[in-house]
Short mmCIF file of C-alpha atoms in Angstrom, two decimals:
data_model
loop_
_atom_site.label_atom_id
_atom_site.label_comp_id
_atom_site.label_asym_id
_atom_site.label_seq_id
_atom_site.Cartn_x
_atom_site.Cartn_y
_atom_site.Cartn_z
CA MET A 1 -63.94 -8.07 -21.70
CA LYS A 2 -61.68 -8.97 -24.62
CA LYS A 3 -59.02 -6.50 -23.42
CA SER A 4 -59.23 -7.91 -19.90
CA ILE A 5 -58.70 -11.47 -21.15
CA MET A 6 -55.75 -10.36 -23.27
CA ALA A 7 -54.20 -8.50 -20.33
CA LEU A 8 -54.65 -11.53 -18.09
CA SER A 9 -53.09 -13.81 -20.70
CA ALA A 10 -50.12 -11.45 -21.07
CA ALA A 11 -49.64 -11.35 -17.30
CA LEU A 12 -49.70 -15.13 -17.05
CA LEU A 13 -47.25 -15.44 -19.94
CA LEU A 14 -44.89 -12.93 -18.38
CA GLY A 15 -45.10 -14.72 -15.05
CA GLY A 16 -44.21 -17.99 -16.73
CA VAL A 17 -41.24 -16.46 -18.58
CA ALA A 18 -39.94 -14.72 -15.46
CA SER A 19 -40.21 -17.90 -13.45
CA ALA A 20 -38.48 -19.97 -16.10
CA GLN A 21 -35.61 -17.50 -16.23
CA LYS A 22 -34.92 -17.54 -12.48
CA VAL A 23 -31.19 -17.98 -11.87
CA ALA A 24 -30.37 -20.15 -8.86
CA PHE A 25 -26.99 -19.59 -7.22
CA GLU A 26 -24.96 -20.26 -4.11
CA GLU A 27 -22.40 -17.85 -2.67
CA TYR A 28 -19.73 -17.90 0.01
CA THR A 29 -16.40 -16.25 0.84
CA LEU A 30 -12.98 -17.85 1.27
CA ASP A 31 -10.79 -16.94 4.24
CA ASN A 32 -8.65 -14.75 1.97
CA GLY A 33 -11.66 -12.62 1.03
CA LEU A 34 -12.37 -14.08 -2.43
CA HIS A 35 -16.12 -14.13 -2.94
CA VAL A 36 -17.42 -17.20 -4.79
CA ILE A 37 -20.70 -17.60 -6.68
CA LEU A 38 -21.78 -20.98 -8.06
CA HIS A 39 -24.60 -21.55 -10.56
CA ASN A 40 -25.40 -25.11 -11.58
CA ASP A 41 -27.03 -25.55 -15.00
CA PRO A 42 -27.07 -29.20 -16.14
CA SER A 43 -28.73 -28.43 -19.48
CA ALA A 44 -25.46 -28.61 -21.46
CA PRO A 45 -21.94 -29.97 -20.75
CA VAL A 46 -20.39 -26.50 -20.64
CA VAL A 47 -18.89 -24.44 -17.85
CA VAL A 48 -17.80 -20.80 -17.46
CA THR A 49 -15.03 -19.87 -15.05
CA SER A 50 -14.71 -16.13 -14.55
CA VAL A 51 -13.11 -13.61 -12.24
CA MET A 52 -14.14 -9.97 -11.93
CA TYR A 53 -11.74 -7.59 -10.21
CA HIS A 54 -13.01 -4.36 -8.71
CA VAL A 55 -10.52 -2.24 -10.61
CA GLY A 56 -11.11 -0.08 -13.64
CA ALA A 57 -9.95 3.14 -15.21
CA LYS A 58 -11.30 5.18 -12.29
CA ASP A 59 -8.75 3.56 -9.94
CA GLU A 60 -5.74 4.85 -11.86
CA ASN A 61 -3.25 7.59 -11.11
CA PRO A 62 -4.20 10.58 -13.31
CA GLU A 63 -0.59 10.55 -14.53
CA ARG A 64 -0.73 6.84 -15.36
CA THR A 65 -4.02 6.34 -17.14
CA GLY A 66 -4.70 3.15 -19.07
CA PHE A 67 -3.27 0.75 -16.48
CA ALA A 68 -6.46 -1.28 -15.89
CA HIS A 69 -7.01 -1.81 -19.61
CA PHE A 70 -3.31 -2.58 -20.03
CA PHE A 71 -3.63 -5.34 -17.43
CA GLU A 72 -6.56 -6.80 -19.34
CA HIS A 73 -3.90 -7.67 -21.93
CA LEU A 74 -0.86 -8.12 -19.69
CA LEU A 75 -2.36 -10.85 -17.53
CA PHE A 76 -2.58 -13.14 -20.56
CA GLU A 77 1.21 -12.98 -20.98
CA GLY A 78 1.79 -16.00 -18.78
CA THR A 79 2.41 -17.15 -15.23
CA GLU A 80 5.09 -19.03 -13.34
CA ASN A 81 3.51 -22.26 -14.60
CA ILE A 82 2.12 -21.15 -17.97
CA LYS A 83 4.85 -20.07 -20.36
CA LYS A 84 4.66 -16.89 -22.43
CA GLY A 85 2.43 -17.41 -25.45
CA GLU A 86 0.89 -20.63 -24.10
CA TRP A 87 -2.29 -19.28 -22.47
CA PHE A 88 -4.47 -19.16 -25.57
CA LYS A 89 -3.01 -22.40 -26.93
CA MET A 90 -3.87 -24.15 -23.68
CA VAL A 91 -7.46 -22.91 -23.80
CA SER A 92 -8.10 -23.76 -27.46
CA SER A 93 -6.41 -27.16 -27.32
CA ASN A 94 -8.79 -28.11 -24.51
CA GLY A 95 -11.91 -27.11 -26.46
CA GLY A 96 -12.33 -23.72 -24.83
CA THR A 97 -12.59 -20.02 -25.58
CA ASN A 98 -11.67 -17.05 -23.43
CA ASN A 99 -11.64 -13.28 -23.31
CA ALA A 100 -11.53 -10.25 -21.06
CA ASN A 101 -12.86 -6.70 -20.96
CA THR A 102 -12.32 -3.55 -18.93
CA SER A 103 -14.58 -0.64 -17.99
CA ASP A 104 -14.20 2.41 -15.81
CA ASP A 105 -15.35 0.33 -12.84
CA ARG A 106 -14.10 -3.27 -13.19
CA THR A 107 -12.03 -5.80 -15.15
CA TYR A 108 -13.47 -9.18 -16.18
CA TYR A 109 -11.72 -12.37 -17.32
CA TYR A 110 -13.46 -15.60 -18.34
CA GLU A 111 -13.06 -19.01 -19.97
CA VAL A 112 -15.71 -21.26 -21.51
CA PHE A 113 -14.80 -24.95 -21.42
CA PRO A 114 -16.45 -28.32 -21.84
CA SER A 115 -17.56 -29.15 -18.30
CA ASN A 116 -14.95 -31.90 -17.95
CA ASN A 117 -12.28 -29.17 -18.07
CA LEU A 118 -13.63 -27.19 -15.11
CA GLU A 119 -10.57 -27.95 -13.01
CA LEU A 120 -8.33 -26.58 -15.77
CA GLY A 121 -10.30 -23.33 -15.91
CA LEU A 122 -10.09 -22.88 -12.15
CA TRP A 123 -6.37 -23.60 -12.11
CA MET A 124 -5.70 -21.10 -14.91
CA GLU A 125 -7.59 -18.28 -13.19
CA SER A 126 -5.84 -19.06 -9.89
CA GLU A 127 -2.52 -18.89 -11.75
CA ARG A 128 -3.46 -15.49 -13.15
CA MET A 129 -4.23 -14.26 -9.64
CA MET A 130 -1.33 -15.87 -7.74
CA HIS A 131 1.56 -16.27 -10.17
CA PRO A 132 1.43 -13.68 -12.97
CA VAL A 133 4.76 -12.97 -14.64
CA ILE A 134 5.05 -9.21 -15.03
CA ASN A 135 8.35 -8.45 -16.70
CA GLN A 136 9.69 -5.90 -19.16
CA ILE A 137 9.28 -8.23 -22.15
CA GLY A 138 5.55 -8.62 -21.47
CA VAL A 139 5.09 -4.89 -20.84
CA ASP A 140 6.85 -3.97 -24.09
CA THR A 141 4.86 -6.55 -26.06
CA GLN A 142 1.49 -5.38 -24.77
CA ASN A 143 2.42 -1.72 -25.10
CA GLU A 144 2.54 -2.19 -28.87
CA VAL A 145 -0.71 -4.20 -28.82
CA VAL A 146 -2.55 -1.45 -26.93
CA LYS A 147 -1.20 1.26 -29.23
CA GLU A 148 -2.46 -0.64 -32.26
CA GLU A 149 -5.84 -1.13 -30.61
CA LYS A 150 -6.10 2.60 -29.96
CA ARG A 151 -5.22 3.38 -33.56
CA LEU A 152 -7.81 0.95 -34.93
CA ARG A 153 -10.67 1.67 -32.53
CA MET A 154 -10.25 5.39 -31.93
CA ASP A 155 -7.63 7.40 -33.78
CA ASN A 156 -8.43 6.06 -37.27
CA GLN A 157 -12.09 5.22 -36.71
CA PRO A 158 -14.79 7.70 -37.80
CA TYR A 159 -16.35 9.22 -34.67
CA GLY A 160 -14.00 6.97 -32.67
CA ASN A 161 -13.27 9.58 -30.01
CA LEU A 162 -16.87 10.66 -29.45
CA ILE A 163 -17.37 9.13 -25.99
CA ASN A 164 -13.85 10.08 -24.92
CA GLU A 165 -14.51 13.72 -25.74
CA VAL A 166 -17.86 13.69 -23.96
CA LYS A 167 -16.30 12.23 -20.82
CA LYS A 168 -13.42 14.70 -20.88
CA ASN A 169 -15.89 17.57 -20.83
CA MET A 170 -18.57 16.11 -18.54
CA PHE A 171 -16.32 15.30 -15.58
CA VAL A 172 -14.00 17.66 -13.76
CA ASN A 173 -13.03 15.78 -10.58
CA HIS A 174 -14.03 12.19 -11.27
CA PRO A 175 -11.65 9.78 -13.06
CA TYR A 176 -14.46 9.03 -15.50
CA ARG A 177 -12.99 12.02 -17.33
CA TRP A 178 -10.47 9.76 -19.10
CA SER A 179 -11.08 6.67 -21.21
CA PRO A 180 -10.17 3.11 -20.14
CA ILE A 181 -7.61 2.83 -22.94
CA GLY A 182 -5.83 5.78 -21.36
CA SER A 183 -2.84 7.78 -22.52
CA MET A 184 -0.11 6.15 -24.57
CA ALA A 185 2.38 8.69 -23.20
CA HIS A 186 1.50 7.58 -19.67
CA LEU A 187 2.05 3.93 -20.55
CA ASP A 188 5.36 4.74 -22.24
CA ALA A 189 6.54 6.63 -19.16
CA ALA A 190 5.52 3.94 -16.66
CA THR A 191 8.21 1.80 -15.07
CA LEU A 192 8.08 -1.95 -14.59
CA GLU A 193 7.88 -1.36 -10.85
CA GLU A 194 4.74 0.74 -11.30
CA PHE A 195 3.04 -2.07 -13.21
CA GLN A 196 4.05 -4.59 -10.56
CA ALA A 197 2.74 -2.33 -7.79
CA PHE A 198 -0.59 -1.92 -9.59
CA ASN A 199 -0.95 -5.69 -9.82
CA LYS A 200 -0.08 -6.20 -6.17
CA LYS A 201 -2.63 -3.59 -5.10
CA PHE A 202 -5.69 -4.58 -7.13
CA TYR A 203 -5.46 -8.15 -8.47
CA ILE A 204 -5.96 -9.80 -5.11
CA PRO A 205 -8.59 -12.26 -3.84
CA ASN A 206 -10.27 -9.77 -1.51
CA ASN A 207 -10.85 -7.40 -4.45
CA ALA A 208 -12.41 -10.04 -6.69
CA VAL A 209 -15.36 -12.34 -7.24
CA LEU A 210 -15.08 -15.81 -8.78
CA VAL A 211 -18.11 -17.12 -10.68
CA VAL A 212 -18.47 -20.72 -11.86
CA ALA A 213 -21.55 -21.38 -13.97
CA GLY A 214 -22.65 -24.44 -15.92
CA GLN A 215 -22.82 -28.18 -15.54
CA ILE A 216 -20.96 -28.59 -12.25
CA ASP A 217 -20.84 -30.84 -9.23
CA ILE A 218 -21.12 -28.34 -6.37
CA VAL A 219 -19.17 -30.39 -3.82
CA GLN A 220 -16.31 -31.16 -6.22
CA THR A 221 -16.23 -27.55 -7.45
CA LYS A 222 -15.87 -26.24 -3.90
CA GLU A 223 -12.98 -28.65 -3.28
CA TRP A 224 -11.14 -27.44 -6.39
CA ILE A 225 -11.79 -23.79 -5.53
CA GLN A 226 -10.33 -24.29 -2.07
CA LYS A 227 -7.37 -26.19 -3.56
CA TYR A 228 -6.45 -23.58 -6.14
CA PHE A 229 -7.64 -20.28 -4.64
CA GLY A 230 -7.66 -20.95 -0.91
CA THR A 231 -3.88 -20.73 -0.59
CA ILE A 232 -3.62 -17.30 -2.27
CA LYS A 233 -2.68 -14.68 0.29
CA LYS A 234 -5.12 -11.93 1.13
CA GLY A 235 -3.98 -8.53 -0.09
CA THR A 236 -4.07 -5.16 1.60
CA PRO A 237 -7.72 -4.04 1.52
CA VAL A 238 -8.41 -1.63 -1.32
CA THR A 239 -9.77 1.72 -0.19
CA LYS A 240 -11.95 3.32 -2.84
CA GLN A 241 -11.79 7.09 -3.21
CA THR A 242 -14.96 9.13 -3.53
CA PHE A 243 -15.08 11.78 -6.24
CA VAL A 244 -17.95 14.26 -6.26
CA GLU A 245 -19.01 16.29 -9.27
CA GLN A 246 -20.89 19.54 -8.79
CA PRO A 247 -24.28 19.64 -10.54
CA ILE A 248 -24.30 21.09 -14.04
CA THR A 249 -26.46 24.21 -13.84
CA LYS A 250 -25.52 25.96 -17.07
CA SER A 251 -25.33 24.63 -20.60
CA PHE A 252 -21.81 24.61 -21.99
CA ASN A 253 -20.25 23.96 -25.37
CA ALA A 254 -17.17 22.18 -26.65
CA THR A 255 -15.75 21.35 -30.07
CA TYR A 256 -13.73 18.40 -31.30
CA GLN A 257 -12.19 18.05 -34.75
CA ASP A 258 -12.11 14.50 -36.12
CA PRO A 259 -9.84 13.98 -39.14
CA ASN A 260 -11.71 10.77 -40.06
CA ILE A 261 -15.15 12.24 -40.80
CA GLN A 262 -16.85 14.38 -43.43
CA ILE A 263 -20.25 14.85 -41.79
CA PRO A 264 -20.42 16.84 -38.53
CA MET A 265 -22.21 15.29 -35.57
CA LEU A 266 -24.31 16.96 -32.92
CA VAL A 267 -23.78 15.53 -29.44
CA ALA A 268 -25.79 16.47 -26.35
CA SER A 269 -24.89 14.89 -23.03
CA TYR A 270 -26.62 14.97 -19.64
CA ARG A 271 -24.97 13.70 -16.45
CA THR A 272 -27.07 11.10 -14.65
CA PRO A 273 -26.86 9.37 -11.25
CA SER A 274 -25.30 6.04 -10.30
CA MET A 275 -26.74 2.98 -12.02
CA LYS A 276 -27.67 1.67 -8.58
CA THR A 277 -30.31 4.37 -8.09
CA ARG A 278 -33.99 4.20 -8.95
CA ASP A 279 -33.66 7.41 -10.97
CA ALA A 280 -31.09 5.73 -13.23
CA ARG A 281 -33.58 3.00 -14.06
CA VAL A 282 -36.27 5.57 -14.82
CA LEU A 283 -33.78 7.29 -17.13
CA ASP A 284 -33.24 3.94 -18.86
CA LEU A 285 -36.93 3.92 -19.75
CA ILE A 286 -36.83 7.55 -20.89
CA SER A 287 -33.79 6.84 -23.06
CA SER A 288 -35.55 3.90 -24.72
CA TYR A 289 -38.72 5.94 -25.23
CA LEU A 290 -36.89 8.84 -26.86
CA SER A 291 -34.10 7.24 -28.83
CA ASN A 292 -33.94 3.46 -28.80
CA GLY A 293 -34.32 2.25 -32.36
CA LYS A 294 -36.26 3.36 -35.41
CA SER A 295 -39.62 3.33 -33.63
CA SER A 296 -38.46 5.82 -30.98
CA LYS A 297 -39.91 9.32 -30.82
CA LEU A 298 -36.78 11.12 -31.95
CA TYR A 299 -36.00 8.80 -34.86
CA LYS A 300 -39.55 8.83 -36.21
CA LYS A 301 -39.80 12.59 -35.99
CA ILE A 302 -36.33 13.82 -36.98
CA VAL A 303 -35.22 11.12 -39.43
CA ASP A 304 -38.40 9.57 -40.86
CA GLU A 305 -40.91 12.41 -40.90
CA LYS A 306 -38.92 15.65 -41.10
CA LYS A 307 -35.84 14.16 -42.76
CA MET A 308 -33.61 16.56 -40.83
CA ALA A 309 -30.96 13.99 -39.99
CA LEU A 310 -29.32 10.91 -41.45
CA GLU A 311 -29.23 9.33 -37.99
CA ILE A 312 -30.35 10.06 -34.46
CA GLY A 313 -29.73 7.95 -31.39
CA ALA A 314 -28.36 7.75 -27.89
CA VAL A 315 -25.96 5.89 -25.65
CA ASN A 316 -27.15 5.49 -22.09
CA LEU A 317 -23.97 4.90 -20.09
CA SER A 318 -24.90 3.81 -16.59
CA GLN A 319 -21.91 3.35 -14.30
CA GLU A 320 -21.10 2.70 -10.67
CA ASP A 321 -20.71 6.33 -9.58
CA TYR A 322 -22.33 8.45 -12.31
CA GLY A 323 -23.87 7.93 -15.71
CA MET A 324 -24.32 9.87 -18.94
CA TYR A 325 -27.24 10.09 -21.32
CA VAL A 326 -25.59 10.96 -24.65
CA LEU A 327 -27.72 11.94 -27.63
CA TYR A 328 -26.17 12.20 -31.09
CA GLY A 329 -27.33 13.12 -34.58
CA LEU A 330 -26.03 13.59 -38.10
CA PRO A 331 -27.72 16.67 -39.63
CA MET A 332 -28.98 16.50 -43.20
CA ALA A 333 -28.68 19.77 -45.15
CA PRO A 334 -30.20 22.28 -45.00
CA SER A 335 -30.89 21.36 -41.35
CA THR A 336 -28.20 22.27 -38.82
CA SER A 337 -27.16 20.96 -35.43
CA GLU A 338 -29.10 23.82 -33.87
CA ASP A 339 -32.25 22.75 -35.73
CA ILE A 340 -31.90 19.19 -34.45
CA THR A 341 -31.26 20.40 -30.90
CA LYS A 342 -34.50 22.35 -31.03
CA GLU A 343 -36.44 19.24 -32.12
CA ILE A 344 -34.83 17.18 -29.35
CA ASP A 345 -35.77 19.80 -26.76
CA GLU A 346 -39.38 19.78 -27.94
CA GLU A 347 -39.66 16.02 -27.44
CA ILE A 348 -38.01 16.11 -24.03
CA LEU A 349 -40.36 18.93 -22.99
CA LYS A 350 -43.33 16.75 -23.90
CA VAL A 351 -42.04 14.01 -21.60
CA GLN A 352 -41.53 16.60 -18.84
CA THR A 353 -45.01 18.04 -19.28
CA ASP A 354 -47.38 15.21 -20.21
CA LEU A 355 -47.63 11.59 -19.20
CA ILE A 356 -46.49 9.27 -21.95
CA SER A 357 -49.36 7.24 -23.41
CA GLU A 358 -50.42 3.92 -21.90
CA LYS A 359 -49.56 2.27 -25.20
CA ASP A 360 -46.02 3.65 -25.21
CA PHE A 361 -45.62 2.77 -21.54
CA GLN A 362 -46.62 -0.83 -22.18
CA LYS A 363 -44.21 -0.96 -25.11
CA LEU A 364 -41.40 0.09 -22.78
CA GLN A 365 -42.33 -2.61 -20.28
CA ASN A 366 -42.35 -5.22 -23.04
CA THR A 367 -38.92 -4.04 -24.24
CA TYR A 368 -37.41 -4.44 -20.78
CA ASP A 369 -39.08 -7.81 -20.25
CA ASN A 370 -37.39 -8.95 -23.45
CA GLN A 371 -34.02 -7.52 -22.41
CA PHE A 372 -34.32 -9.20 -19.01
CA VAL A 373 -34.91 -12.59 -20.59
CA ASN A 374 -32.12 -12.15 -23.15
CA ALA A 375 -29.60 -11.01 -20.52
CA ASN A 376 -29.79 -14.43 -18.86
CA SER A 377 -30.31 -16.53 -21.97
CA ASN A 378 -26.81 -18.04 -22.01
CA LEU A 379 -24.19 -19.10 -19.49
CA GLU A 380 -21.73 -16.35 -20.38
CA GLY A 381 -24.36 -13.69 -19.74
CA ILE A 382 -25.42 -15.28 -16.46
CA ALA A 383 -21.83 -15.53 -15.20
CA GLU A 384 -21.05 -11.90 -15.96
CA ASN A 385 -24.35 -10.69 -14.50
CA LEU A 386 -23.80 -12.61 -11.28
CA ALA A 387 -20.38 -10.99 -10.93
CA LYS A 388 -21.68 -7.54 -11.86
CA TYR A 389 -24.63 -7.52 -9.49
CA TYR A 390 -22.43 -8.66 -6.61
CA MET A 391 -19.51 -6.32 -7.22
CA LEU A 392 -21.06 -3.14 -8.62
CA TYR A 393 -24.60 -3.23 -7.21
CA GLY A 394 -24.00 -5.07 -3.96
CA ASP A 395 -27.04 -7.31 -4.50
CA ILE A 396 -26.73 -10.53 -6.50
CA ASN A 397 -30.48 -11.12 -6.24
CA LEU A 398 -31.00 -8.33 -8.77
CA ILE A 399 -30.23 -10.92 -11.45
CA ASN A 400 -33.75 -12.18 -10.78
CA SER A 401 -35.51 -9.16 -9.33
CA GLU A 402 -34.31 -6.07 -11.19
CA ILE A 403 -37.14 -6.42 -13.71
CA GLU A 404 -39.56 -5.88 -10.81
CA LEU A 405 -37.98 -2.47 -10.21
CA TYR A 406 -38.62 -1.51 -13.82
CA HIS A 407 -42.20 -2.75 -13.55
CA SER A 408 -42.76 -0.61 -10.46
CA ILE A 409 -41.85 2.62 -12.29
CA THR A 410 -44.87 4.80 -13.07
CA ARG A 411 -45.61 7.21 -15.87
CA GLU A 412 -45.62 9.98 -13.28
CA GLU A 413 -42.07 9.08 -12.27
CA ILE A 414 -40.97 9.22 -15.88
CA ARG A 415 -42.28 12.76 -16.13
CA GLU A 416 -40.66 13.89 -12.85
CA VAL A 417 -37.25 12.32 -13.53
CA ALA A 418 -37.18 13.91 -17.00
CA LYS A 419 -37.80 17.26 -15.30
CA LYS A 420 -34.99 16.59 -12.84
CA TYR A 421 -32.17 15.61 -15.21
CA LEU A 422 -32.90 16.48 -18.84
CA ASN A 423 -33.02 20.27 -18.96
CA PRO A 424 -31.16 22.52 -21.44
CA ASN A 425 -29.16 24.13 -18.61
CA GLN A 426 -27.82 20.71 -17.48
CA ARG A 427 -25.96 19.57 -20.55
CA LEU A 428 -22.92 19.63 -22.74
CA ILE A 429 -23.37 20.48 -26.42
CA LEU A 430 -20.43 19.04 -28.32
CA ASP A 431 -19.83 20.01 -31.92
CA TYR A 432 -18.04 16.99 -33.34
CA VAL A 433 -16.78 18.31 -36.66
CA PRO A 434 -14.50 17.33 -39.55
CA SER A 435 -10.89 18.39 -39.45
CA THR A 436 -8.71 19.42 -42.34
CA GLU A 437 -5.83 17.48 -40.81
CA LYS A 438 -5.11 13.96 -42.00
CA ALA A 439 -6.00 10.96 -39.90
CA GLN A 440 -3.27 9.73 -37.57
CA ASN A 441 -1.23 6.71 -38.54
#
C-alpha cells in the first residue's frame, strides 16, 4: 500500500510539473515563405528574437567546407544600415545580448533584449537577412577569426580533434564526415563570389524560421514582423540532397596522433539513426543508462570498482540524418584500451540479453523528466527548441509532447534496440594516441 501511495504521489507530481511547463505558441507563414512562431510569456520584461536557417555543414561543397560556420561569424560584420563593427555595440547599448551557433544541420542567430526593444531585435534580424554586406574586408577579417578559433578549440586543445576524427571515419558518403569548422585551406581558396552565392542560396526567408518569445503584444509583434520581414523577397527553394550510408557490418580500426596529449584514449563509435526516429530516443535512454555520469554502469564498474580507467563516458550525437553513439575512456595502467573495450562489451551484452531493472528504468525516466523541464526553463531554451522542433523534426508540438515518447519506451524495447545497433561488428575503434610531434601554433 505504501508503495502504491508513493507511486500515485509521484504520478500526480509529474503531471503537475508537465502541465506547468506546457509551452503555448502561435505559428504562421509569411507570403515569402518565412515561418513565424510566437510565444508570449509575460512573467518578465524580456524578449528573444531568433532566426534559424536550415543550412549547416552538410549543405556545403566538399571542396568548400566550413562555409556555414564561417557565415555564423560573417553575418555579424554589418548590413547596409548597420556599419561594420556596430552590431554588438548596438545590442549592448540597448541592454541586450546576442550570439549564434552552427551545427551540421542548421545555423541559429538570436538576441535577448528588454521587451521594450523588441522592434529593434526584429529590425536587426531582418537587416541580417535582407541587407548583409558581404565584401572582401569582412571575409578577410573573419577568416583570421575562424583560424584562431580552430587553433584554440581543436589544434591546440587536448583531445580537440576527437569528434572530427570519429566523423571522418564513420561517414563515407554523407557530409557529416567533415566538421562544421571545415578546412582552412578551403576557406583560403574561396572567392568573394562564392561566399555571396552561398548567402543568396541559403539565407533566405523560405529557408528560415523566426521565433519571438517573451513578453510581447501579439498583434503589435505581427505588425512589426510584416513591416520588417514581409518585404524580403522569397529565394529559390532549397533542394536538400539525400546521402545514404551503407550499414556497418564489420568492426574497423583507425588511429589518430594528437600532439597535445600524453594519455591515450580509447574511442568506440556506433552509427545510429536520425534523431527523429523512435529508435534514436531508445538509444538516448541506453546511452544514459550505460555512460551518463558517475552513477552509470560503465563508470561505476570501470572507474570506481575496477579502477581500470581515469575516465569513461559517452557523447550521444543525435542529428537530422544520422547519429553517433561515441564511447571514450582513458586507460589506467596496467589496463589497456583492449581491456576497457572488453568491459564495455560485457555491459552492452547485459543490456542486449536481460531487461534492465525496474529501479534503473525508473531512474532513467526521472532523468528525462528533469531534462524535459530544464530544457524549457528559460526563454532562450524555449526559443531555440521551438525553432529546432519546427525545422529539424517537422513537429513543433514535440516541445510539449516529446517526453511522452520517452515515457512510452519499454524495457523490452531497450533490449531490442541495443541488439540492433550496439554490436562489436557495427563500430569504429579509434586509437587516439599521443604524438611525438609538437602541437601546432
